XYZ file of C-alpha atoms in Angstrom:
754
model
C 16.698 -1.918 -37.489
C 14.881 0.055 -39.991
C 11.449 2.259 -38.653
C 9.323 -0.188 -39.529
C 11.002 -3.159 -38.641
C 10.754 -1.765 -35.098
C 7.411 -0.930 -35.165
C 6.616 -4.552 -35.989
C 8.711 -5.725 -33.168
C 7.406 -4.095 -30.605
C 3.248 -3.969 -31.350
C 3.645 -7.864 -31.390
C 5.187 -7.455 -27.844
C 1.876 -5.280 -27.050
C 0.119 -7.706 -28.771
C 1.343 -10.595 -26.621
C 0.856 -8.261 -23.441
C -2.610 -7.789 -24.318
C -3.242 -11.384 -25.272
C -1.999 -12.403 -21.446
C -4.757 -10.090 -20.334
C -7.659 -11.500 -22.344
C -6.699 -15.437 -21.387
C -8.643 -16.538 -18.688
C -5.819 -18.358 -15.913
C -6.388 -19.481 -12.944
C -5.123 -17.709 -10.241
C -1.530 -18.203 -8.782
C -0.944 -21.130 -11.659
C 0.063 -18.442 -14.520
C 3.765 -18.716 -15.770
C 3.613 -16.182 -17.713
C 4.192 -12.143 -16.575
C 6.824 -11.652 -18.653
C 5.209 -9.981 -21.578
C 5.117 -6.279 -19.681
C 8.699 -6.033 -18.717
C 10.507 -7.435 -21.678
C 8.284 -4.547 -23.265
C 9.879 -1.590 -21.505
C 13.571 -3.461 -21.456
C 13.364 -3.309 -25.084
C 12.829 0.696 -25.001
C 15.689 1.219 -22.484
C 18.377 -0.908 -24.137
C 16.987 1.668 -27.378
C 16.013 5.158 -25.825
C 15.026 6.002 -29.603
C 12.257 3.820 -29.933
C 9.818 5.499 -27.278
C 8.233 7.539 -29.728
C 7.010 4.897 -31.731
C 5.538 2.780 -28.512
C 3.620 5.723 -27.336
C 1.935 5.808 -30.430
C 0.851 1.972 -30.696
C 0.030 1.958 -27.162
C -2.738 5.167 -27.840
C -3.677 2.865 -30.950
C -4.600 0.267 -28.666
C -5.765 2.413 -26.404
C -8.528 4.217 -29.244
C -8.867 0.578 -29.975
C -10.401 -0.462 -26.898
C -12.184 3.129 -26.025
C -14.291 2.709 -29.564
C -14.764 -1.513 -29.206
C -15.348 -0.994 -25.346
C -12.361 -3.135 -24.454
C -12.690 -1.868 -20.770
C -10.462 -4.729 -19.278
C -7.043 -3.903 -21.218
C -7.288 0.424 -20.736
C -5.862 0.613 -17.276
C -3.440 -1.633 -18.221
C -2.218 -0.043 -21.233
C -2.590 3.173 -19.575
C -0.748 1.891 -16.960
C 2.022 0.860 -20.028
C 2.057 4.344 -21.350
C 2.553 6.439 -18.415
C 5.907 4.603 -17.305
C 7.324 4.647 -21.030
C 6.191 8.772 -20.575
C 8.484 9.073 -17.393
C 11.098 7.454 -18.387
C 11.404 8.914 -22.007
C 13.246 11.736 -23.440
C 12.240 12.079 -26.906
C 8.185 12.587 -26.604
C 6.843 15.116 -28.965
C 4.338 17.617 -27.773
C 1.807 16.168 -30.129
C 1.860 12.937 -28.423
C 1.838 14.548 -24.867
C -1.655 16.507 -25.917
C -2.795 12.693 -27.261
C -2.182 11.356 -23.865
C -3.794 14.321 -22.076
C -6.600 14.349 -24.371
C -7.610 10.413 -24.359
C -6.868 10.812 -20.309
C -9.891 13.177 -20.008
C -12.438 11.565 -21.938
C -11.668 8.314 -19.316
C -13.448 10.481 -17.217
C -16.734 10.044 -18.124
C -16.945 6.221 -17.426
C -17.211 4.835 -13.939
C -14.462 4.041 -11.072
C -12.258 2.953 -11.003
C -11.100 3.975 -14.768
C -12.031 7.617 -14.357
C -10.506 7.919 -11.012
C -6.579 6.553 -12.613
C -7.611 9.066 -15.788
C -7.733 11.663 -13.412
C -4.350 11.086 -11.581
C -2.389 9.891 -15.515
C -4.237 13.685 -16.486
C -2.648 15.623 -13.781
C 0.198 14.116 -13.859
C 0.369 14.509 -17.753
C -0.485 18.288 -17.848
C 2.243 19.199 -16.253
C 4.414 16.753 -18.031
C 3.591 18.252 -21.291
C 4.663 22.039 -20.293
C 7.473 20.664 -18.232
C 8.902 17.274 -19.481
C 11.189 15.801 -17.370
C 9.074 16.652 -14.609
C 8.340 13.083 -13.532
C 11.471 11.417 -14.153
C 12.905 14.160 -11.813
C 10.352 14.340 -9.111
C 10.327 10.430 -8.864
C 14.474 9.871 -8.507
C 14.686 13.121 -6.117
C 11.899 11.742 -3.496
C 13.077 6.907 -4.102
C 16.899 7.845 -3.488
C 16.485 11.589 -1.223
C 18.372 14.163 -3.193
C 18.204 16.493 -0.238
C 16.885 19.794 -1.911
C 14.809 22.929 -1.325
C 12.503 23.073 -4.144
C 11.319 19.620 -3.462
C 12.218 18.333 -0.269
C 9.428 14.789 -0.326
C 11.557 11.955 0.831
C 10.141 8.009 0.173
C 11.368 4.696 0.773
C 11.021 0.980 0.237
C 10.090 -1.208 3.559
C 10.548 -5.015 1.790
C 9.159 -6.986 5.334
C 9.850 -10.747 5.141
C 8.735 -13.511 7.611
C 11.137 -16.104 7.443
C 8.747 -18.174 9.429
C 7.005 -18.197 6.171
C 8.829 -17.518 3.715
C 12.357 -20.265 2.817
C 15.885 -18.747 4.273
C 16.870 -19.019 0.469
C 14.296 -16.600 -1.310
C 14.950 -13.869 1.123
C 19.350 -14.713 0.560
C 18.019 -14.260 -3.193
C 15.544 -11.067 -2.444
C 18.457 -9.494 -0.911
C 21.653 -9.880 -2.811
C 19.327 -9.203 -6.064
C 18.555 -5.867 -4.217
C 21.559 -4.525 -3.070
C 24.136 -6.431 -6.039
C 20.932 -3.246 -7.811
C 21.997 -0.429 -5.914
C 25.331 -0.705 -5.686
C 25.687 1.023 -8.686
C 23.453 3.910 -7.226
C 25.338 6.920 -5.456
C 24.325 10.391 -4.874
C 26.695 11.518 -8.093
C 25.590 9.031 -10.561
C 21.095 9.572 -9.672
C 22.601 13.256 -9.677
C 23.971 12.637 -13.040
C 20.557 11.372 -14.110
C 18.333 13.950 -13.279
C 20.611 16.879 -14.744
C 20.946 14.834 -18.267
C 17.427 13.449 -18.816
C 16.232 17.238 -18.165
C 18.255 18.782 -20.098
C 17.488 15.994 -22.923
C 13.703 16.254 -22.746
C 13.335 19.821 -22.757
C 16.550 20.540 -25.859
C 15.375 17.839 -27.827
C 17.863 17.557 -30.697
C 18.749 20.463 -30.017
C 21.140 18.250 -27.096
C 24.051 16.201 -27.883
C 22.899 13.776 -25.582
C 27.127 11.939 -25.444
C 29.089 15.472 -25.318
C 26.373 15.979 -21.882
C 26.838 12.471 -20.868
C 31.259 13.153 -21.023
C 30.698 16.095 -19.309
C 28.594 15.020 -16.663
C 30.934 12.445 -16.066
C 34.000 14.918 -15.822
C 32.159 16.617 -13.678
C 33.173 17.429 -10.144
C 31.115 16.524 -7.492
C 31.362 20.121 -6.144
C 30.219 21.088 -9.481
C 28.500 18.317 -10.301
C 25.471 19.149 -7.103
C 25.563 23.165 -8.629
C 23.958 22.184 -11.744
C 21.822 19.164 -10.337
C 20.489 22.331 -8.210
C 19.797 24.684 -10.585
C 18.319 22.414 -12.878
C 15.556 21.424 -9.926
C 15.437 24.622 -8.979
C 14.137 25.912 -12.386
C 12.398 23.188 -12.524
C 10.441 23.248 -10.161
C 10.049 27.413 -10.394
C 8.106 26.466 -13.739
C 6.011 23.989 -12.426
C 4.568 26.274 -9.444
C 3.698 29.217 -11.557
C 0.016 29.097 -12.597
C 0.054 28.838 -16.456
C 3.835 27.485 -17.341
C 5.035 28.194 -20.369
C 7.125 25.674 -22.277
C 9.133 27.954 -23.958
C 9.876 29.892 -20.535
C 11.214 26.193 -19.607
C 13.215 25.267 -22.445
C 15.164 29.100 -22.552
C 16.183 28.783 -18.384
C 17.288 25.353 -19.226
C 19.081 26.019 -22.962
C 21.046 28.656 -20.218
C 22.295 25.949 -17.753
C 22.903 23.959 -20.889
C 25.424 26.241 -22.347
C 27.202 27.162 -19.336
C 27.479 23.322 -18.427
C 29.115 22.478 -22.391
C 30.490 25.769 -22.976
C 31.883 27.183 -25.512
C 31.734 23.662 -27.247
C 27.138 23.692 -26.707
C 27.256 25.684 -29.968
C 29.281 23.279 -32.101
C 27.896 20.143 -30.905
C 24.409 21.644 -31.288
C 25.402 22.351 -35.005
C 27.028 18.961 -35.673
C 24.385 16.286 -37.726
C 25.738 13.693 -37.038
C 25.492 12.468 -33.330
C 26.281 9.357 -32.229
C 22.917 6.932 -30.600
C 21.997 9.030 -27.235
C 22.577 6.244 -23.991
C 20.583 5.447 -22.059
C 19.554 6.668 -19.353
C 17.964 4.814 -16.670
C 15.969 5.153 -14.247
C 17.061 4.074 -11.127
C 15.145 1.053 -8.306
C 14.599 2.984 -5.565
C 15.304 2.646 -2.035
C 14.863 -0.291 -0.421
C 15.182 -2.045 2.862
C 15.467 -5.696 3.460
C 13.619 -6.246 7.060
C 12.776 -9.967 8.593
C 9.742 -9.920 9.980
C 9.731 -10.038 14.241
C 6.718 -8.715 15.559
C 3.742 -6.405 15.241
C 6.013 -3.620 17.220
C 8.031 -3.572 14.436
C 6.192 -2.056 11.629
C 5.883 1.084 13.868
C 9.789 1.785 14.960
C 11.107 1.303 11.447
C 8.691 3.897 10.584
C 9.271 6.123 13.637
C 13.416 5.811 12.603
C 12.846 6.982 8.793
C 11.131 10.340 10.090
C 13.613 11.130 12.779
C 16.837 8.745 11.653
C 19.343 7.736 14.435
C 22.315 10.751 13.069
C 20.059 13.070 14.145
C 20.040 13.909 18.560
C 16.905 16.190 18.685
C 13.377 15.862 18.152
C 11.658 19.212 17.137
C 9.011 20.218 18.960
C 6.238 20.189 16.310
C 6.839 16.272 16.735
C 7.123 16.089 19.720
C 8.600 13.213 21.992
C 7.995 9.940 20.086
C 8.091 6.857 21.752
C 10.803 4.374 21.044
C 10.423 2.073 23.772
C 11.645 -1.438 23.004
C 13.791 -0.588 20.077
C 17.423 -2.054 20.165
C 20.206 -0.587 21.627
C 22.154 0.031 18.245
C 18.736 2.177 16.917
C 17.884 4.013 20.196
C 17.815 7.568 19.609
C 20.683 9.486 21.921
C 19.275 11.743 24.923
C 20.180 14.820 25.578
C 20.106 15.813 29.727
C 20.122 19.361 30.428
C 19.853 21.315 33.664
C 17.123 23.518 33.996
C 17.423 27.076 35.241
C 14.475 28.244 33.658
C 11.198 29.156 34.664
C 9.439 26.330 32.615
C 7.513 28.610 30.820
C 7.998 28.455 26.714
C 6.991 31.824 26.686
C 10.049 32.864 28.559
C 12.851 30.839 26.469
C 14.812 32.252 23.397
C 13.897 30.659 20.690
C 16.297 27.788 19.964
C 17.347 25.480 17.174
C 14.961 23.455 17.733
C 12.077 25.595 18.226
C 9.374 26.435 15.243
C 10.664 28.889 12.865
C 7.665 31.472 12.955
C 7.265 33.192 15.698
C 3.819 34.595 14.214
C 2.443 31.003 12.979
C -1.130 30.126 14.350
C 0.394 27.364 16.004
C 3.337 29.469 18.263
C -0.176 31.660 18.836
C -2.554 28.923 20.165
C -0.029 27.512 22.668
C -0.173 30.410 25.308
C 1.982 29.650 27.874
C 2.381 26.078 28.224
C 4.686 23.775 30.836
C 7.926 23.401 28.471
C 8.583 19.782 29.346
C 5.949 18.901 31.375
C 2.854 16.432 30.775
C 0.762 17.715 28.323
C -2.349 16.559 26.348
C -2.729 18.103 22.473
C -6.319 18.002 21.983
C -6.345 17.309 17.826
C -9.549 18.445 16.138
C -11.646 14.938 15.160
C -10.649 15.640 11.165
C -6.590 15.263 12.274
C -6.892 12.932 14.364
C -8.514 10.735 10.999
C -7.217 12.003 8.152
C -8.458 11.155 5.002
C -5.730 8.698 3.933
C -7.067 6.107 6.695
C -10.775 6.131 5.664
C -12.477 4.361 3.749
C -12.863 5.220 -0.229
C -12.074 8.183 -1.572
C -13.908 9.853 -3.982
C -12.323 11.963 -6.573
C -9.316 13.823 -5.366
C -6.705 15.984 -7.244
C -3.741 14.822 -6.577
C -0.559 17.361 -5.796
C 3.262 16.967 -7.412
C 4.123 14.878 -4.471
C 4.789 11.496 -3.934
C 2.057 10.334 -2.027
C -0.733 12.929 -2.796
C -2.085 13.348 -0.064
C -1.565 16.824 0.771
C -1.829 19.028 4.389
C -3.058 17.496 7.408
C -2.251 19.796 9.763
C -1.733 24.000 9.120
C 1.313 24.343 8.365
C 2.537 20.721 7.921
C 3.259 18.563 4.774
C 3.751 15.083 4.331
C 6.992 15.486 3.179
C 8.278 10.999 3.658
C 5.710 8.498 1.841
C 6.850 4.797 3.386
C 5.993 2.368 0.670
C 5.771 -1.120 2.492
C 5.909 -3.691 1.028
C 4.827 -7.835 2.296
C 5.943 -11.027 1.286
C 4.497 -14.008 2.041
C 0.839 -15.207 1.909
C -2.290 -15.070 4.124
C -0.802 -15.541 7.156
C 1.756 -12.598 6.656
C -1.655 -10.460 6.203
C -2.859 -11.384 8.801
C -0.027 -10.541 10.847
C 0.089 -7.214 8.670
C -2.744 -6.139 9.619
C -2.165 -6.941 13.556
C 1.247 -4.957 13.496
C -1.814 -1.442 11.073
C -3.836 -1.968 14.166
C -1.029 -1.149 16.510
C -0.103 1.692 14.621
C -2.894 2.997 14.860
C -3.926 2.566 18.388
C -0.412 4.239 19.047
C -1.818 7.044 16.819
C -4.365 7.723 19.178
C -1.791 8.529 22.171
C 1.226 10.166 20.675
C 0.071 11.459 17.006
C 3.915 11.779 15.659
C 3.026 9.895 11.968
C 0.316 10.805 10.926
C 0.993 14.045 9.944
C 3.916 13.753 8.699
C 3.723 9.882 6.928
C 2.424 8.732 4.112
C 1.402 4.709 4.834
C 1.148 2.692 1.394
C 0.580 -0.927 1.594
C 1.565 -3.652 -1.326
C 1.385 -6.572 -1.166
C 3.291 -9.922 -3.499
C 2.034 -13.792 -2.088
C 5.138 -15.628 -1.948
C 3.911 -19.339 -1.141
C 5.735 -21.573 -0.531
C 6.094 -25.100 -2.655
C 4.252 -27.418 -1.545
C 4.275 -31.239 -3.299
C 0.574 -31.165 -3.854
C 1.094 -28.226 -5.604
C -3.153 -27.272 -5.986
C -3.132 -28.018 -2.636
C -2.016 -25.646 -0.264
C -1.612 -22.863 -2.115
C -5.178 -21.461 -3.100
C -5.772 -21.852 1.232
C -2.411 -19.911 1.498
C -3.354 -17.099 -1.130
C -6.992 -16.897 -1.043
C -6.148 -12.698 -0.947
C -3.708 -12.453 -4.093
C -6.997 -14.542 -6.293
C -8.652 -12.156 -4.958
C -6.654 -9.137 -5.486
C -6.269 -10.940 -9.324
C -9.621 -11.322 -9.951
C -11.123 -7.510 -9.152
C -7.837 -6.471 -10.995
C -6.432 -8.256 -13.872
C -3.047 -6.521 -14.132
C -1.968 -7.386 -10.512
C -3.417 -10.980 -12.102
C -0.874 -10.881 -14.699
C 1.846 -8.409 -13.586
C 2.004 -10.112 -9.598
C 0.202 -13.165 -9.127
C 2.934 -14.370 -11.790
C 5.567 -13.711 -9.807
C 5.311 -16.429 -7.571
C 7.169 -18.820 -9.540
C 10.232 -16.619 -10.757
C 11.102 -16.161 -6.980
C 11.163 -19.610 -6.184
C 13.178 -20.334 -9.433
C 15.358 -16.933 -8.335
C 16.508 -18.843 -4.979
C 17.490 -21.892 -6.487
C 20.029 -20.220 -8.820
C 23.691 -20.908 -7.253
C 24.458 -16.779 -6.432
C 27.544 -15.438 -8.501
C 30.047 -14.043 -7.513
C 31.480 -12.541 -11.151
C 30.118 -8.771 -11.477
C 31.136 -8.258 -14.834
C 27.729 -10.444 -16.545
C 24.724 -8.189 -17.066
C 21.905 -9.579 -15.063
C 18.471 -8.106 -15.791
C 16.855 -7.757 -12.667
C 13.913 -8.487 -13.045
C 12.327 -9.957 -9.639
C 13.217 -5.886 -8.904
C 12.446 -4.693 -11.609
C 8.163 -6.004 -11.068
C 8.541 -5.229 -7.439
C 9.475 -1.484 -8.542
C 7.106 -1.077 -11.079
C 4.322 -2.476 -8.929
C 4.903 0.127 -5.711
C 5.626 2.648 -8.351
C 2.466 2.378 -10.447
C 0.365 0.692 -7.627
C -1.733 3.592 -6.362
C -5.198 2.414 -6.356
C -6.563 0.926 -2.611
C -8.396 -1.741 -2.024
C -9.950 -1.292 1.650
C -10.638 -4.579 3.715
C -12.334 -4.915 7.070
C -10.341 -5.490 10.197
C -12.434 -7.627 12.446
C -12.128 -8.161 16.179
C -12.713 -10.872 18.460
C -13.370 -11.514 21.478
C -13.178 -14.762 23.302
C -14.295 -16.705 26.390
C -12.755 -19.486 27.831
C -14.106 -22.752 29.776
C -11.560 -21.398 32.749
C -13.837 -19.027 34.833
C -10.558 -17.733 36.316
C -8.977 -17.013 32.620
C -9.461 -13.228 31.462
C -11.366 -12.620 28.264
C -8.966 -12.300 24.581
C -9.610 -10.367 22.373
C -7.346 -10.303 18.965
C -8.394 -9.438 15.213
C -8.190 -10.828 11.713
C -8.112 -9.784 7.893
C -8.896 -12.820 5.606
C -10.164 -15.828 8.399
C -11.860 -17.821 11.342
C -11.932 -20.785 11.414
C -13.979 -22.833 14.415
C -13.130 -26.464 15.184
C -14.891 -28.911 17.811
C -12.470 -29.869 20.325
C -13.109 -33.771 21.472
C -12.837 -32.753 24.524
C -15.131 -31.436 26.685
C -15.664 -29.529 30.244
C -16.953 -29.508 33.623
C -20.727 -29.550 34.244
C -20.034 -26.486 36.093
C -18.026 -24.845 34.312
C -19.278 -21.669 32.051
C -22.384 -23.156 29.911
C -23.733 -26.801 31.016
C -25.666 -28.942 29.005
C -28.648 -28.183 27.827
C -30.844 -31.459 27.915
C -32.847 -33.051 25.441
C -29.864 -32.487 23.448
C -29.756 -35.438 21.097
C -25.956 -36.679 21.376
C -24.431 -36.970 17.438
C -21.103 -35.304 16.224
C -20.493 -31.894 16.169
C -21.408 -29.499 19.180
C -24.814 -27.474 20.107
C -24.187 -23.907 18.820
C -26.229 -21.085 19.677
C -26.058 -18.117 16.803
C -26.489 -14.705 17.028
C -26.197 -12.635 14.304
C -26.731 -9.020 12.242
C -27.987 -10.378 8.762
C -26.336 -8.380 6.437
C -28.799 -6.256 4.380
C -28.548 -3.865 1.163
C -30.811 -1.399 3.294
C -28.330 -2.046 5.864
C -31.081 -1.661 8.696
C -30.615 -4.060 11.878
C -31.741 -7.843 11.593
C -31.045 -10.071 14.082
C -31.360 -13.465 13.652
C -31.280 -16.445 16.415
C -30.837 -20.064 15.664
C -29.185 -23.370 17.483
C -27.759 -25.812 15.335
C -25.862 -28.805 15.756
C -22.231 -28.410 13.507
C -18.946 -29.802 13.362
C -17.044 -26.415 11.977
C -17.748 -23.167 10.718
C -15.285 -20.582 8.783
C -15.998 -16.767 8.917
C -14.540 -15.444 5.674
C -13.812 -11.699 4.986
C -12.782 -12.537 1.977
C -15.587 -13.477 -1.235
C -15.025 -16.618 -3.473
C -14.526 -16.857 -6.487
C -18.050 -18.613 -6.845
C -20.212 -18.255 -4.269
C -21.866 -21.470 -3.716
C -25.014 -20.342 -1.502
C -27.583 -22.675 0.247
C -30.644 -22.274 1.919
C -31.464 -23.602 5.163
C -34.865 -22.736 7.323
C -31.910 -21.815 10.214
C -29.542 -19.640 7.309
C -31.544 -18.317 4.164
C -30.500 -16.607 1.003
C -27.973 -13.659 1.417
C -29.312 -10.587 0.548
C -25.862 -8.893 -0.237
C -24.316 -8.746 -3.559
C -21.167 -11.403 -3.704
C -19.759 -8.549 -4.806
C -19.619 -7.303 -1.024
C -16.321 -7.804 1.049
C -16.800 -5.630 3.321
C -19.102 -8.059 5.626
C -18.577 -11.122 7.099
C -19.335 -15.205 4.742
C -19.939 -17.445 7.283
C -20.100 -20.959 5.993
C -21.829 -23.124 8.762
C -21.461 -27.065 8.331
C -24.570 -28.617 9.704
C -25.226 -31.559 11.640
C -28.506 -33.385 9.756
C -30.361 -35.956 11.936
C -32.482 -38.787 10.019
C -34.316 -41.866 11.154
C -35.178 -44.306 8.934
C -35.721 -48.186 9.356
C -31.957 -49.050 10.479
C -32.132 -46.486 12.443
C -30.433 -42.592 13.620
C -28.209 -41.725 10.991
C -26.129 -38.146 10.644
C -25.575 -36.538 7.103
C -23.610 -32.806 6.934
C -25.157 -30.025 5.247
C -23.300 -27.082 4.466
C -25.122 -23.069 4.976
C -23.615 -20.270 4.280
C -24.351 -16.429 5.537
C -23.679 -13.152 5.286
C -23.213 -10.733 8.232
C -22.117 -7.801 9.633
C -21.353 -9.986 13.220
C -21.575 -12.359 14.577
C -22.009 -14.380 18.659
C -21.250 -18.004 18.682
C -21.453 -19.750 21.988
C -21.408 -23.732 22.773
C -24.291 -25.120 24.229
C -23.343 -27.822 25.387
C -20.274 -29.518 26.901
C -17.406 -29.574 23.687
C -15.541 -26.848 23.992
C -14.715 -25.074 20.117
C -11.217 -24.011 18.328
C -9.886 -20.720 16.784
C -7.860 -20.601 14.396
C -6.813 -16.992 12.650
C -5.903 -16.057 9.598
C -4.764 -19.926 9.022
C -1.752 -18.846 10.952
C -0.937 -21.834 14.097
C 0.796 -19.656 15.801
C -2.837 -17.741 16.740
C -4.726 -20.890 17.688
C -7.166 -20.449 21.307
C -8.684 -23.555 22.533
C -10.661 -24.699 25.296
C -13.354 -21.770 24.021
C -16.865 -21.456 24.945
C -17.943 -18.408 22.918
C -16.792 -15.350 20.823
C -18.285 -12.435 19.637
C -16.696 -10.801 16.680
C -17.589 -7.503 14.737
C -15.774 -5.187 12.658
C -12.918 -3.504 14.318
C -13.271 -0.010 15.307
C -11.079 2.780 13.993
C -9.509 3.185 17.358
C -9.987 7.074 17.138
C -13.444 7.755 15.773
C -14.734 7.520 19.254
C -13.429 10.641 19.903
C -16.255 12.856 21.609
C -17.926 15.553 19.515
C -18.826 18.830 20.594
C -21.725 21.127 19.655
C -22.746 24.039 20.258
C -22.327 26.004 23.684
C -25.478 26.166 26.461
C -25.581 27.696 29.937
C -25.814 25.874 32.901
C -27.919 26.675 35.567
C -24.687 28.701 37.664
C -24.221 30.443 34.508
C -21.050 29.012 32.556
C -20.993 28.432 29.625
C -20.576 24.318 28.741
C -20.176 22.196 25.366
C -22.489 19.585 25.031
C -20.765 16.384 23.594
C -22.153 13.761 22.076
C -20.490 10.046 21.148
C -19.130 9.908 17.447
C -20.203 6.915 16.141
C -17.334 4.627 15.442
C -15.979 4.203 12.137
C -14.274 0.522 11.083
C -10.941 0.166 11.060
C -10.107 -0.723 6.854
C -6.197 -1.994 6.220
C -5.477 -0.108 2.402
C -4.038 -2.467 0.185
C -2.858 -1.220 -3.214
C -3.377 -2.416 -6.872
C -3.022 -1.141 -10.405
C -6.931 0.058 -10.465
C -8.378 -0.660 -7.626
C -11.949 -3.147 -8.110
C -12.665 -3.642 -11.399
C -16.055 -4.144 -11.962
């Protein structure tokens, strides 16, 4: 195919992607999403098309910048970055043009400047040291052990069998296993060496001869050259001003050493066959069936400390592994102690901190080894930046998670990418597990210093006969993500029909056929490029029952709390007696006390009593929020784009009198609040349903309180300046820190696009 034909074909594919972004498609109803995938597959099959595709994407980016078409900037930027990560024949001029475009985007508001800063940081390194992004991605995702770049990643795919059909679970598991069966460590090392040499040397590298030499190399020789290439790349990347010429010179030496005398003859051969494609292996994915809110914490602990390692290092302390299945328990070594029990008297063992002069060793002082210790962490350590709310612009490093260090001398070497499949009920269960994990961290500070946790979500809704009735109800958060992030809508929300089609296909045992793993490719693209989180407020609810002997219950919800009126009544001597003068009618007499959500954030409490047939408290705003005012529920003062407050819809009963007698009608009133207390004033009982989950339903409720869930460790005592007491002793004044709200991040491609 001629060059003009190639560019014309790629141009048509890019235009198809742009048309899909510009088309207003209802959330979760589209059957599209294939154009981006097919565009990348064309380049993977023929790597020589990569420079032409980068030029086309740059033209479209510059056109979007000049015409202020901002909705296509971030999708095009992610597309060009994904191509640059995998390609080898990109010229320095194309790298510099892309870098210059990203720097111009820094003047735009968030999220454009945030995504541009992340891309510009990576491009700066890639321009000086071609192949760095590919090498670091493969090493981290495949857990290839090496000293210069010790970072590790793993994708945890969680599917709840109660919410997702068995056929979908089996189809996903088969596709993952089929794609990863060929991804041996030796194959990944060959890919790293070949990609690094071709990216640095360009046309001077004979790709065919290099490929044949690596295929014929023994595992020991392959590992030797793998470590040599990684050391050369990382050593140059660690320099303050990396030199592209110096990097090329160093890799030329490795290339000549690998090919031997044939290297010179290959470089002088003017006729070369098409270079073989270097695939980007899919990341290491483990498939898990969701069993409970404790499972997430246990899997993360086992990721940090595998079963093969019997003893825990002192810097991680002892991890609470109670409840883990017997076949996954860590072995415990019992030792009869004959020493004094003081750490200073013990020899420095293999599991001790290596540097005796490190600050942590000096601060340790005299401590009882093996005794009960309470480590007091500073407040900044208890609440690292990755757990807080939306961050400002920050410079990401070459680390996969980009989180840097949380403790002095302790880096986050592990990145856990937790990907959940399901509907809103699955997200509610994930919020429970996330809250439980954060509570554990206040007691055993073991995961936060070592692990970067990234959360991802792919909606998988059960196909119903009335297709339009159930899907929007259980795909509320996915629809919100699609509205605020067009690339998420086009790439992820359109994946649900394809997953069900995959489940309907009969599994093929013919391994000779080459099948494009579409579902796995989209999952991989999402976890690699979706690094902009959207933070969702978790709410806590305290529930009081009609039976006074029953203790109040506490739970959390992420998306919705629905209140229904029961037909049954509680006894007159129960929790709340019936008020006199209350007219009988449908629904129940409710007392609402809430704090109105204002733009000024000033506290303004409102107390009303009304008769209602039901309430819905939503933490996710609707696409078109219709707000009707009433004397009890005035118009909201907060903007409709605010997704960090509750949207309360009350179905109020309105009594009217006419010649025919009294009649009742209902009207829905909506208001916004940060917290609310609701109590039944007559003998009607309430039923609460959290996050649309039948397993999280509470009956016989007479009162409940809803408020933003605080960060479990945000109530830490803050220390102030020391002062002298009446006895002349120095003491520290402590004050209670204002609790921070617990926000659960879900990664998207761009965050919230205004």
